[in-house]
Amino acid sequence: MILENPWRFQPGDEVYIVGHEQLPAKVTLAFGHGRLNWPHYLVVDYQMHEWTVPQQCLAWSPVVP
Protein backbone atom coordinates (compact mmCIF):
# COMPACT_ATOMS: atom_id res chain seq x y z
CA MET A 1 0.00 0.00 0.00
CA ILE A 2 1.40 3.40 -1.00
CA LEU A 3 0.35 6.42 1.02
CA GLU A 4 -0.52 9.49 -1.01
CA ASN A 5 0.92 11.81 1.64
CA PRO A 6 3.27 10.04 4.06
CA TRP A 7 4.35 13.30 5.75
CA ARG A 8 2.99 13.60 9.28
CA PHE A 9 4.81 16.75 10.47
CA GLN A 10 5.53 20.19 9.01
CA PRO A 11 8.10 22.90 9.79
CA GLY A 12 7.07 24.74 12.95
CA ASP A 13 5.37 21.72 14.54
CA GLU A 14 6.21 20.92 18.16
CA VAL A 15 7.28 17.29 18.56
CA TYR A 16 8.93 14.85 20.97
CA ILE A 17 11.89 12.65 19.99
CA VAL A 18 11.86 8.97 20.97
CA GLY A 19 14.91 8.14 23.10
CA HIS A 20 15.64 11.76 24.04
CA GLU A 21 14.62 13.79 27.05
CA GLN A 22 10.88 14.35 26.69
CA LEU A 23 10.89 18.10 26.28
CA PRO A 24 9.34 19.71 23.20
CA ALA A 25 11.41 20.22 20.06
CA LYS A 26 10.58 22.09 16.82
CA VAL A 27 10.59 20.74 13.27
CA THR A 28 12.63 23.11 11.06
CA LEU A 29 12.72 21.17 7.76
CA ALA A 30 11.10 18.10 6.20
CA PHE A 31 12.88 16.08 3.49
CA GLY A 32 12.93 12.66 1.87
CA HIS A 33 15.86 10.38 2.62
CA GLY A 34 17.02 7.08 1.24
CA ARG A 35 15.95 4.93 -1.65
CA LEU A 36 12.24 5.30 -0.92
CA ASN A 37 12.35 8.97 0.15
CA TRP A 38 11.23 8.04 3.66
CA PRO A 39 10.19 11.19 5.61
CA HIS A 40 12.96 12.67 7.75
CA TYR A 41 13.01 15.97 9.60
CA LEU A 42 15.51 18.45 10.95
CA VAL A 43 14.47 19.08 14.55
CA VAL A 44 15.86 21.63 17.02
CA ASP A 45 15.67 20.56 20.67
CA TYR A 46 15.33 22.74 23.79
CA GLN A 47 19.14 23.16 23.98
CA MET A 48 19.24 24.38 20.35
CA HIS A 49 20.87 21.15 19.10
CA GLU A 50 19.77 20.16 15.61
CA TRP A 51 18.97 16.51 14.86
CA THR A 52 18.05 14.60 11.72
CA VAL A 53 15.20 12.34 12.81
CA PRO A 54 13.14 9.79 10.83
CA GLN A 55 9.39 10.18 11.10
CA GLN A 56 8.89 6.97 13.11
CA CYS A 57 11.00 8.48 15.94
CA LEU A 58 8.80 11.56 16.41
CA ALA A 59 5.53 11.97 18.30
CA TRP A 60 2.96 14.71 18.97
CA SER A 61 3.06 14.03 22.73
CA PRO A 62 5.73 12.80 25.19
CA VAL A 63 6.81 9.20 24.66
CA VAL A 64 6.58 7.16 27.86
CA PRO A 65 8.76 4.00 28.01
JSON list of C-alpha atoms in Angstrom, two decimals:
[
{"chain": "A", "resi": 1, "resn": "MET", "atom": "CA", "xyz": [0.00, 0.00, 0.00]},
{"chain": "A", "resi": 2, "resn": "ILE", "atom": "CA", "xyz": [1.40, 3.40, -1.00]},
{"chain": "A", "resi": 3, "resn": "LEU", "atom": "CA", "xyz": [0.35, 6.42, 1.02]},
{"chain": "A", "resi": 4, "resn": "GLU", "atom": "CA", "xyz": [-0.52, 9.49, -1.01]},
{"chain": "A", "resi": 5, "resn": "ASN", "atom": "CA", "xyz": [0.92, 11.81, 1.64]},
{"chain": "A", "resi": 6, "resn": "PRO", "atom": "CA", "xyz": [3.27, 10.04, 4.06]},
{"chain": "A", "resi": 7, "resn": "TRP", "atom": "CA", "xyz": [4.35, 13.30, 5.75]},
{"chain": "A", "resi": 8, "resn": "ARG", "atom": "CA", "xyz": [2.99, 13.60, 9.28]},
{"chain": "A", "resi": 9, "resn": "PHE", "atom": "CA", "xyz": [4.81, 16.75, 10.47]},
{"chain": "A", "resi": 10, "resn": "GLN", "atom": "CA", "xyz": [5.53, 20.19, 9.01]},
{"chain": "A", "resi": 11, "resn": "PRO", "atom": "CA", "xyz": [8.10, 22.90, 9.79]},
{"chain": "A", "resi": 12, "resn": "GLY", "atom": "CA", "xyz": [7.07, 24.74, 12.95]},
{"chain": "A", "resi": 13, "resn": "ASP", "atom": "CA", "xyz": [5.37, 21.72, 14.54]},
{"chain": "A", "resi": 14, "resn": "GLU", "atom": "CA", "xyz": [6.21, 20.92, 18.16]},
{"chain": "A", "resi": 15, "resn": "VAL", "atom": "CA", "xyz": [7.28, 17.29, 18.56]},
{"chain": "A", "resi": 16, "resn": "TYR", "atom": "CA", "xyz": [8.93, 14.85, 20.97]},
{"chain": "A", "resi": 17, "resn": "ILE", "atom": "CA", "xyz": [11.89, 12.65, 19.99]},
{"chain": "A", "resi": 18, "resn": "VAL", "atom": "CA", "xyz": [11.86, 8.97, 20.97]},
{"chain": "A", "resi": 19, "resn": "GLY", "atom": "CA", "xyz": [14.91, 8.14, 23.10]},
{"chain": "A", "resi": 20, "resn": "HIS", "atom": "CA", "xyz": [15.64, 11.76, 24.04]},
{"chain": "A", "resi": 21, "resn": "GLU", "atom": "CA", "xyz": [14.62, 13.79, 27.05]},
{"chain": "A", "resi": 22, "resn": "GLN", "atom": "CA", "xyz": [10.88, 14.35, 26.69]},
{"chain": "A", "resi": 23, "resn": "LEU", "atom": "CA", "xyz": [10.89, 18.10, 26.28]},
{"chain": "A", "resi": 24, "resn": "PRO", "atom": "CA", "xyz": [9.34, 19.71, 23.20]},
{"chain": "A", "resi": 25, "resn": "ALA", "atom": "CA", "xyz": [11.41, 20.22, 20.06]},
{"chain": "A", "resi": 26, "resn": "LYS", "atom": "CA", "xyz": [10.58, 22.09, 16.82]},
{"chain": "A", "resi": 27, "resn": "VAL", "atom": "CA", "xyz": [10.59, 20.74, 13.27]},
{"chain": "A", "resi": 28, "resn": "THR", "atom": "CA", "xyz": [12.63, 23.11, 11.06]},
{"chain": "A", "resi": 29, "resn": "LEU", "atom": "CA", "xyz": [12.72, 21.17, 7.76]},
{"chain": "A", "resi": 30, "resn": "ALA", "atom": "CA", "xyz": [11.10, 18.10, 6.20]},
{"chain": "A", "resi": 31, "resn": "PHE", "atom": "CA", "xyz": [12.88, 16.08, 3.49]},
{"chain": "A", "resi": 32, "resn": "GLY", "atom": "CA", "xyz": [12.93, 12.66, 1.87]},
{"chain": "A", "resi": 33, "resn": "HIS", "atom": "CA", "xyz": [15.86, 10.38, 2.62]},
{"chain": "A", "resi": 34, "resn": "GLY", "atom": "CA", "xyz": [17.02, 7.08, 1.24]},
{"chain": "A", "resi": 35, "resn": "ARG", "atom": "CA", "xyz": [15.95, 4.93, -1.65]},
{"chain": "A", "resi": 36, "resn": "LEU", "atom": "CA", "xyz": [12.24, 5.30, -0.92]},
{"chain": "A", "resi": 37, "resn": "ASN", "atom": "CA", "xyz": [12.35, 8.97, 0.15]},
{"chain": "A", "resi": 38, "resn": "TRP", "atom": "CA", "xyz": [11.23, 8.04, 3.66]},
{"chain": "A", "resi": 39, "resn": "PRO", "atom": "CA", "xyz": [10.19, 11.19, 5.61]},
{"chain": "A", "resi": 40, "resn": "HIS", "atom": "CA", "xyz": [12.96, 12.67, 7.75]},
{"chain": "A", "resi": 41, "resn": "TYR", "atom": "CA", "xyz": [13.01, 15.97, 9.60]},
{"chain": "A", "resi": 42, "resn": "LEU", "atom": "CA", "xyz": [15.51, 18.45, 10.95]},
{"chain": "A", "resi": 43, "resn": "VAL", "atom": "CA", "xyz": [14.47, 19.08, 14.55]},
{"chain": "A", "resi": 44, "resn": "VAL", "atom": "CA", "xyz": [15.86, 21.63, 17.02]},
{"chain": "A", "resi": 45, "resn": "ASP", "atom": "CA", "xyz": [15.67, 20.56, 20.67]},
{"chain": "A", "resi": 46, "resn": "TYR", "atom": "CA", "xyz": [15.33, 22.74, 23.79]},
{"chain": "A", "resi": 47, "resn": "GLN", "atom": "CA", "xyz": [19.14, 23.16, 23.98]},
{"chain": "A", "resi": 48, "resn": "MET", "atom": "CA", "xyz": [19.24, 24.38, 20.35]},
{"chain": "A", "resi": 49, "resn": "HIS", "atom": "CA", "xyz": [20.87, 21.15, 19.10]},
{"chain": "A", "resi": 50, "resn": "GLU", "atom": "CA", "xyz": [19.77, 20.16, 15.61]},
{"chain": "A", "resi": 51, "resn": "TRP", "atom": "CA", "xyz": [18.97, 16.51, 14.86]},
{"chain": "A", "resi": 52, "resn": "THR", "atom": "CA", "xyz": [18.05, 14.60, 11.72]},
{"chain": "A", "resi": 53, "resn": "VAL", "atom": "CA", "xyz": [15.20, 12.34, 12.81]},
{"chain": "A", "resi": 54, "resn": "PRO", "atom": "CA", "xyz": [13.14, 9.79, 10.83]},
{"chain": "A", "resi": 55, "resn": "GLN", "atom": "CA", "xyz": [9.39, 10.18, 11.10]},
{"chain": "A", "resi": 56, "resn": "GLN", "atom": "CA", "xyz": [8.89, 6.97, 13.11]},
{"chain": "A", "resi": 57, "resn": "CYS", "atom": "CA", "xyz": [11.00, 8.48, 15.94]},
{"chain": "A", "resi": 58, "resn": "LEU", "atom": "CA", "xyz": [8.80, 11.56, 16.41]},
{"chain": "A", "resi": 59, "resn": "ALA", "atom": "CA", "xyz": [5.53, 11.97, 18.30]},
{"chain": "A", "resi": 60, "resn": "TRP", "atom": "CA", "xyz": [2.96, 14.71, 18.97]},
{"chain": "A", "resi": 61, "resn": "SER", "atom": "CA", "xyz": [3.06, 14.03, 22.73]},
{"chain": "A", "resi": 62, "resn": "PRO", "atom": "CA", "xyz": [5.73, 12.80, 25.19]},
{"chain": "A", "resi": 63, "resn": "VAL", "atom": "CA", "xyz": [6.81, 9.20, 24.66]},
{"chain": "A", "resi": 64, "resn": "VAL", "atom": "CA", "xyz": [6.58, 7.16, 27.86]},
{"chain": "A", "resi": 65, "resn": "PRO", "atom": "CA", "xyz": [8.76, 4.00, 28.01]}
]
